[in-house]
Amino acid sequence: MNPRFPWPDERLIKAAQDGDVTSLTTVVMESQPHVRKFAISLCASPQDAEDAAQEALIILYRKIGTLRATGALASWMFRIVRNECLRQVRLLVSRNDETTAGPEASAEPSAEDAVLHRLEVERIAAAVSALPREQRQVLVMRDVQGLPGRTVAHALGLSNAAMKSRLHRARAALRDALAVPDQTPDRAIDPPAGGDPRP
């Protein structure tokens, strides 16, 4: 923890939970540097980090009363920021899917297809979120946001070759992560009548 910016103390948090507006404002202000640091380390781009930090601070302001233990502020804020970063990746992946779908995709998907698609989007978002920060940034900027390679390299302060190398490693890591099947219990599937029971 940075001694220059300590987390708010428990007494202040308790006063904020009890409705003291001055204490609540102080809690939000003292939490801000930590929340921004979390967001920068977790989100894919500086803009996403800024958005996630703002959203997390708004949630802190509105819902501090739901915090069960005053000593758990840091872990609560970390979870809020992480969830917000994941939500942003899901939105980007979703939007990217919608723009790449052709006119034939305009038919309403079945409920089962919609659920499967949502689960797949969440699996991809979780895999992207689990990448190291440097890989996550380049992958989201290049493949999800569709920014040109030179723009991505410039934004990240990299040479074009270094950006391509980092992107290659990110894509390989994502491919490996998605190749591992979900850790859900196998469901028994009845073989077709008279068919071979093997898959």
PDB file of C-alpha atoms in Angstrom:
ATOM      1  CA  MET A   1       0.000   0.000   0.000  1.00  0.00           C
ATOM      2  CA  ASN A   2       1.263   3.440  -0.839  1.00  0.00           C
ATOM      3  CA  PRO A   3       1.738   5.361   2.446  1.00  0.00           C
ATOM      4  CA  ARG A   4       1.030   8.648   0.647  1.00  0.00           C
ATOM      5  CA  PHE A   5      -2.486   7.469  -0.163  1.00  0.00           C
ATOM      6  CA  PRO A   6      -3.786   5.261   2.654  1.00  0.00           C
ATOM      7  CA  TRP A   7      -7.187   3.633   2.392  1.00  0.00           C
ATOM      8  CA  PRO A   8      -9.842   5.361   4.499  1.00  0.00           C
ATOM      9  CA  ASP A   9      -9.866   4.123   8.095  1.00  0.00           C
ATOM     10  CA  GLU A  10     -12.695   2.020   9.504  1.00  0.00           C
ATOM     11  CA  ARG A  11     -14.076   4.848  11.648  1.00  0.00           C
ATOM     12  CA  LEU A  12     -14.497   7.058   8.579  1.00  0.00           C
ATOM     13  CA  ILE A  13     -16.088   4.227   6.590  1.00  0.00           C
ATOM     14  CA  LYS A  14     -18.527   3.518   9.430  1.00  0.00           C
ATOM     15  CA  ALA A  15     -19.506   7.214   9.573  1.00  0.00           C
ATOM     16  CA  ALA A  16     -20.049   7.178   5.792  1.00  0.00           C
ATOM     17  CA  GLN A  17     -22.234   4.074   6.122  1.00  0.00           C
ATOM     18  CA  ASP A  18     -24.247   5.849   8.793  1.00  0.00           C
ATOM     19  CA  GLY A  19     -25.063   8.613   6.312  1.00  0.00           C
ATOM     20  CA  ASP A  20     -22.501  11.322   7.090  1.00  0.00           C
ATOM     21  CA  VAL A  21     -22.061  13.039   3.702  1.00  0.00           C
ATOM     22  CA  THR A  22     -18.694  14.615   4.573  1.00  0.00           C
ATOM     23  CA  SER A  23     -17.309  11.203   5.595  1.00  0.00           C
ATOM     24  CA  LEU A  24     -18.721   9.598   2.471  1.00  0.00           C
ATOM     25  CA  THR A  25     -17.089  12.228   0.248  1.00  0.00           C
ATOM     26  CA  THR A  26     -13.785  11.718   2.063  1.00  0.00           C
ATOM     27  CA  VAL A  27     -14.014   7.911   1.661  1.00  0.00           C
ATOM     28  CA  VAL A  28     -14.591   8.302  -2.088  1.00  0.00           C
ATOM     29  CA  MET A  29     -11.731  10.806  -2.460  1.00  0.00           C
ATOM     30  CA  GLU A  30      -9.284   8.688  -0.439  1.00  0.00           C
ATOM     31  CA  SER A  31     -10.261   5.536  -2.357  1.00  0.00           C
ATOM     32  CA  GLN A  32      -9.834   7.140  -5.769  1.00  0.00           C
ATOM     33  CA  PRO A  33      -6.040   6.593  -6.233  1.00  0.00           C
ATOM     34  CA  HIS A  34      -6.369   2.914  -5.277  1.00  0.00           C
ATOM     35  CA  VAL A  35      -9.384   2.370  -7.518  1.00  0.00           C
ATOM     36  CA  ARG A  36      -7.575   3.973 -10.472  1.00  0.00           C
ATOM     37  CA  LYS A  37      -4.538   1.775  -9.837  1.00  0.00           C
ATOM     38  CA  PHE A  38      -6.746  -1.345  -9.791  1.00  0.00           C
ATOM     39  CA  ALA A  39      -8.453  -0.262 -13.012  1.00  0.00           C
ATOM     40  CA  ILE A  40      -5.199   0.448 -14.847  1.00  0.00           C
ATOM     41  CA  SER A  41      -3.869  -2.975 -13.897  1.00  0.00           C
ATOM     42  CA  LEU A  42      -7.073  -4.837 -14.802  1.00  0.00           C
ATOM     43  CA  CYS A  43      -8.641  -3.087 -17.792  1.00  0.00           C
ATOM     44  CA  ALA A  44      -7.623  -3.443 -21.411  1.00  0.00           C
ATOM     45  CA  SER A  45      -7.069   0.210 -22.251  1.00  0.00           C
ATOM     46  CA  PRO A  46      -6.576   3.521 -20.458  1.00  0.00           C
ATOM     47  CA  GLN A  47     -10.071   4.641 -21.510  1.00  0.00           C
ATOM     48  CA  ASP A  48     -11.614   1.434 -20.152  1.00  0.00           C
ATOM     49  CA  ALA A  49      -9.653   1.919 -16.920  1.00  0.00           C
ATOM     50  CA  GLU A  50     -10.959   5.474 -16.553  1.00  0.00           C
ATOM     51  CA  ASP A  51     -14.542   4.329 -17.197  1.00  0.00           C
ATOM     52  CA  ALA A  52     -14.223   1.399 -14.764  1.00  0.00           C
ATOM     53  CA  ALA A  53     -12.737   3.613 -12.040  1.00  0.00           C
ATOM     54  CA  GLN A  54     -15.533   6.169 -12.407  1.00  0.00           C
ATOM     55  CA  GLU A  55     -18.196   3.472 -12.320  1.00  0.00           C
ATOM     56  CA  ALA A  56     -16.613   1.855  -9.249  1.00  0.00           C
ATOM     57  CA  LEU A  57     -16.492   5.181  -7.398  1.00  0.00           C
ATOM     58  CA  ILE A  58     -20.153   5.831  -8.249  1.00  0.00           C
ATOM     59  CA  ILE A  59     -21.046   2.383  -6.881  1.00  0.00           C
ATOM     60  CA  LEU A  60     -19.000   3.127  -3.752  1.00  0.00           C
ATOM     61  CA  TYR A  61     -20.863   6.414  -3.276  1.00  0.00           C
ATOM     62  CA  ARG A  62     -24.304   4.884  -3.800  1.00  0.00           C
ATOM     63  CA  LYS A  63     -23.889   1.528  -2.086  1.00  0.00           C
ATOM     64  CA  ILE A  64     -21.404   1.961   0.753  1.00  0.00           C
ATOM     65  CA  GLY A  65     -24.191   0.902   3.098  1.00  0.00           C
ATOM     66  CA  THR A  66     -24.097  -2.604   1.588  1.00  0.00           C
ATOM     67  CA  LEU A  67     -20.444  -3.105   2.598  1.00  0.00           C
ATOM     68  CA  ARG A  68     -20.631  -5.723   5.350  1.00  0.00           C
ATOM     69  CA  ALA A  69     -17.216  -5.252   6.990  1.00  0.00           C
ATOM     70  CA  THR A  70     -15.588  -1.835   7.115  1.00  0.00           C
ATOM     71  CA  GLY A  71     -12.156  -3.514   6.829  1.00  0.00           C
ATOM     72  CA  ALA A  72     -13.102  -5.107   3.501  1.00  0.00           C
ATOM     73  CA  LEU A  73     -13.272  -1.885   1.454  1.00  0.00           C
ATOM     74  CA  ALA A  74     -10.172  -2.668  -0.641  1.00  0.00           C
ATOM     75  CA  SER A  75     -11.301  -6.157  -1.655  1.00  0.00           C
ATOM     76  CA  TRP A  76     -14.844  -4.921  -2.347  1.00  0.00           C
ATOM     77  CA  MET A  77     -13.539  -2.152  -4.619  1.00  0.00           C
ATOM     78  CA  PHE A  78     -11.178  -4.591  -6.373  1.00  0.00           C
ATOM     79  CA  ARG A  79     -14.129  -6.888  -7.189  1.00  0.00           C
ATOM     80  CA  ILE A  80     -16.216  -3.965  -8.472  1.00  0.00           C
ATOM     81  CA  VAL A  81     -13.398  -2.760 -10.744  1.00  0.00           C
ATOM     82  CA  ARG A  82     -12.682  -6.293 -11.992  1.00  0.00           C
ATOM     83  CA  ASN A  83     -16.340  -6.879 -12.792  1.00  0.00           C
ATOM     84  CA  GLU A  84     -16.581  -3.540 -14.579  1.00  0.00           C
ATOM     85  CA  CYS A  85     -13.499  -4.340 -16.709  1.00  0.00           C
ATOM     86  CA  LEU A  86     -15.007  -7.744 -17.569  1.00  0.00           C
ATOM     87  CA  ARG A  87     -18.309  -6.092 -18.473  1.00  0.00           C
ATOM     88  CA  GLN A  88     -16.525  -3.743 -20.868  1.00  0.00           C
ATOM     89  CA  VAL A  89     -14.714  -6.625 -22.592  1.00  0.00           C
ATOM     90  CA  ARG A  90     -18.026  -8.505 -22.920  1.00  0.00           C
ATOM     91  CA  LEU A  91     -19.627  -5.437 -24.508  1.00  0.00           C
ATOM     92  CA  LEU A  92     -16.759  -5.047 -26.968  1.00  0.00           C
ATOM     93  CA  VAL A  93     -16.830  -8.736 -27.921  1.00  0.00           C
ATOM     94  CA  SER A  94     -20.614  -8.586 -28.281  1.00  0.00           C
ATOM     95  CA  ARG A  95     -20.489  -5.471 -30.455  1.00  0.00           C
ATOM     96  CA  ASN A  96     -17.732  -6.993 -32.547  1.00  0.00           C
ATOM     97  CA  ASP A  97     -19.841 -10.119 -33.085  1.00  0.00           C
ATOM     98  CA  GLU A  98     -22.852  -8.021 -34.132  1.00  0.00           C
ATOM     99  CA  THR A  99     -20.884  -5.985 -36.677  1.00  0.00           C
ATOM    100  CA  THR A 100     -19.264  -9.068 -38.229  1.00  0.00           C
ATOM    101  CA  ALA A 101     -22.579 -10.939 -38.510  1.00  0.00           C
ATOM    102  CA  GLY A 102     -24.045 -10.708 -41.996  1.00  0.00           C
ATOM    103  CA  PRO A 103     -27.605  -9.899 -43.013  1.00  0.00           C
ATOM    104  CA  GLU A 104     -28.507 -13.584 -42.763  1.00  0.00           C
ATOM    105  CA  ALA A 105     -28.004 -13.291 -39.004  1.00  0.00           C
ATOM    106  CA  SER A 106     -30.999 -10.965 -38.712  1.00  0.00           C
ATOM    107  CA  ALA A 107     -33.325 -13.880 -37.907  1.00  0.00           C
ATOM    108  CA  GLU A 108     -34.170 -14.104 -34.203  1.00  0.00           C
ATOM    109  CA  PRO A 109     -31.914 -16.740 -32.548  1.00  0.00           C
ATOM    110  CA  SER A 110     -33.501 -19.468 -30.465  1.00  0.00           C
ATOM    111  CA  ALA A 111     -33.403 -19.105 -26.693  1.00  0.00           C
ATOM    112  CA  GLU A 112     -30.880 -21.937 -26.524  1.00  0.00           C
ATOM    113  CA  ASP A 113     -28.620 -20.259 -29.110  1.00  0.00           C
ATOM    114  CA  ALA A 114     -28.841 -16.953 -27.235  1.00  0.00           C
ATOM    115  CA  VAL A 115     -27.828 -18.614 -23.946  1.00  0.00           C
ATOM    116  CA  LEU A 116     -24.969 -20.511 -25.603  1.00  0.00           C
ATOM    117  CA  HIS A 117     -23.769 -17.301 -27.270  1.00  0.00           C
ATOM    118  CA  ARG A 118     -23.884 -15.401 -23.966  1.00  0.00           C
ATOM    119  CA  LEU A 119     -21.935 -18.173 -22.221  1.00  0.00           C
ATOM    120  CA  GLU A 120     -19.326 -18.172 -24.984  1.00  0.00           C
ATOM    121  CA  VAL A 121     -18.976 -14.373 -24.804  1.00  0.00           C
ATOM    122  CA  GLU A 122     -18.498 -14.626 -21.033  1.00  0.00           C
ATOM    123  CA  ARG A 123     -15.896 -17.384 -21.480  1.00  0.00           C
ATOM    124  CA  ILE A 124     -13.963 -15.260 -23.991  1.00  0.00           C
ATOM    125  CA  ALA A 125     -14.212 -12.170 -21.784  1.00  0.00           C
ATOM    126  CA  ALA A 126     -12.913 -14.114 -18.772  1.00  0.00           C
ATOM    127  CA  ALA A 127     -10.024 -15.526 -20.841  1.00  0.00           C
ATOM    128  CA  VAL A 128      -9.118 -12.051 -22.134  1.00  0.00           C
ATOM    129  CA  SER A 129      -9.343 -10.626 -18.619  1.00  0.00           C
ATOM    130  CA  ALA A 130      -6.979 -13.336 -17.327  1.00  0.00           C
ATOM    131  CA  LEU A 131      -4.227 -12.361 -19.800  1.00  0.00           C
ATOM    132  CA  PRO A 132      -1.290 -10.329 -18.476  1.00  0.00           C
ATOM    133  CA  ARG A 133      -2.008  -6.593 -18.721  1.00  0.00           C
ATOM    134  CA  GLU A 134       0.411  -5.953 -21.626  1.00  0.00           C
ATOM    135  CA  GLN A 135      -1.098  -8.754 -23.712  1.00  0.00           C
ATOM    136  CA  ARG A 136      -4.669  -7.820 -22.792  1.00  0.00           C
ATOM    137  CA  GLN A 137      -4.160  -4.200 -23.863  1.00  0.00           C
ATOM    138  CA  VAL A 138      -2.724  -5.014 -27.281  1.00  0.00           C
ATOM    139  CA  LEU A 139      -5.282  -7.760 -27.981  1.00  0.00           C
ATOM    140  CA  VAL A 140      -8.308  -5.630 -27.109  1.00  0.00           C
ATOM    141  CA  MET A 141      -7.052  -2.554 -28.956  1.00  0.00           C
ATOM    142  CA  ARG A 142      -6.113  -4.490 -32.097  1.00  0.00           C
ATOM    143  CA  ASP A 143      -8.604  -7.366 -32.328  1.00  0.00           C
ATOM    144  CA  VAL A 144     -11.665  -6.152 -30.417  1.00  0.00           C
ATOM    145  CA  GLN A 145     -11.605  -2.407 -31.010  1.00  0.00           C
ATOM    146  CA  GLY A 146     -10.125  -2.926 -34.489  1.00  0.00           C
ATOM    147  CA  LEU A 147      -7.539  -0.149 -34.227  1.00  0.00           C
ATOM    148  CA  PRO A 148      -4.776  -0.091 -36.876  1.00  0.00           C
ATOM    149  CA  GLY A 149      -1.474  -1.685 -35.846  1.00  0.00           C
ATOM    150  CA  ARG A 150       0.460   1.579 -35.989  1.00  0.00           C
ATOM    151  CA  THR A 151      -2.120   3.311 -33.790  1.00  0.00           C
ATOM    152  CA  VAL A 152      -1.912   0.522 -31.207  1.00  0.00           C
ATOM    153  CA  ALA A 153       1.898   0.543 -31.255  1.00  0.00           C
ATOM    154  CA  HIS A 154       1.975   4.332 -30.832  1.00  0.00           C
ATOM    155  CA  ALA A 155      -0.623   4.303 -28.022  1.00  0.00           C
ATOM    156  CA  LEU A 156       1.359   1.676 -26.115  1.00  0.00           C
ATOM    157  CA  GLY A 157       4.767   3.263 -26.821  1.00  0.00           C
ATOM    158  CA  LEU A 158       5.991   0.239 -28.775  1.00  0.00           C
ATOM    159  CA  SER A 159       7.701  -0.291 -32.103  1.00  0.00           C
ATOM    160  CA  ASN A 160       5.531  -1.934 -34.749  1.00  0.00           C
ATOM    161  CA  ALA A 161       7.574  -5.156 -34.451  1.00  0.00           C
ATOM    162  CA  ALA A 162       7.242  -5.218 -30.650  1.00  0.00           C
ATOM    163  CA  MET A 163       3.487  -4.633 -30.908  1.00  0.00           C
ATOM    164  CA  LYS A 164       3.145  -7.518 -33.415  1.00  0.00           C
ATOM    165  CA  SER A 165       5.208  -9.804 -31.190  1.00  0.00           C
ATOM    166  CA  ARG A 166       3.112  -8.959 -28.121  1.00  0.00           C
ATOM    167  CA  LEU A 167      -0.108  -9.417 -30.120  1.00  0.00           C
ATOM    168  CA  HIS A 168       1.104 -12.815 -31.353  1.00  0.00           C
ATOM    169  CA  ARG A 169       1.817 -13.935 -27.772  1.00  0.00           C
ATOM    170  CA  ALA A 170      -1.574 -12.622 -26.610  1.00  0.00           C
ATOM    171  CA  ARG A 171      -3.435 -14.453 -29.377  1.00  0.00           C
ATOM    172  CA  ALA A 172      -1.541 -17.682 -28.643  1.00  0.00           C
ATOM    173  CA  ALA A 173      -2.278 -17.399 -24.910  1.00  0.00           C
ATOM    174  CA  LEU A 174      -5.961 -16.700 -25.605  1.00  0.00           C
ATOM    175  CA  ARG A 175      -6.162 -19.619 -28.045  1.00  0.00           C
ATOM    176  CA  ASP A 176      -4.607 -21.921 -25.417  1.00  0.00           C
ATOM    177  CA  ALA A 177      -6.981 -20.665 -22.712  1.00  0.00           C
ATOM    178  CA  LEU A 178     -10.034 -21.216 -24.921  1.00  0.00           C
ATOM    179  CA  ALA A 179      -8.839 -24.666 -26.013  1.00  0.00           C
ATOM    180  CA  VAL A 180      -9.228 -25.917 -22.437  1.00  0.00           C
ATOM    181  CA  PRO A 181     -12.811 -27.134 -22.052  1.00  0.00           C
ATOM    182  CA  ASP A 182     -14.968 -25.608 -19.359  1.00  0.00           C
ATOM    183  CA  GLN A 183     -14.645 -27.323 -15.988  1.00  0.00           C
ATOM    184  CA  THR A 184     -18.342 -28.176 -15.879  1.00  0.00           C
ATOM    185  CA  PRO A 185     -19.498 -31.642 -14.921  1.00  0.00           C
ATOM    186  CA  ASP A 186     -20.156 -33.949 -17.859  1.00  0.00           C
ATOM    187  CA  ARG A 187     -23.794 -34.483 -18.543  1.00  0.00           C
ATOM    188  CA  ALA A 188     -24.986 -37.929 -19.441  1.00  0.00           C
ATOM    189  CA  ILE A 189     -26.251 -37.933 -22.998  1.00  0.00           C
ATOM    190  CA  ASP A 190     -28.369 -40.831 -24.173  1.00  0.00           C
ATOM    191  CA  PRO A 191     -27.083 -42.286 -27.446  1.00  0.00           C
ATOM    192  CA  PRO A 192     -29.537 -42.380 -30.353  1.00  0.00           C
ATOM    193  CA  ALA A 193     -31.661 -45.502 -30.437  1.00  0.00           C
ATOM    194  CA  GLY A 194     -29.650 -48.345 -31.934  1.00  0.00           C
ATOM    195  CA  GLY A 195     -26.622 -46.097 -32.289  1.00  0.00           C
ATOM    196  CA  ASP A 196     -23.078 -46.494 -31.075  1.00  0.00           C
ATOM    197  CA  PRO A 197     -22.838 -45.183 -27.469  1.00  0.00           C
ATOM    198  CA  ARG A 198     -19.350 -43.783 -28.087  1.00  0.00           C
ATOM    199  CA  PRO A 199     -19.093 -40.061 -28.929  1.00  0.00           C
TER     200      PRO A 199
END
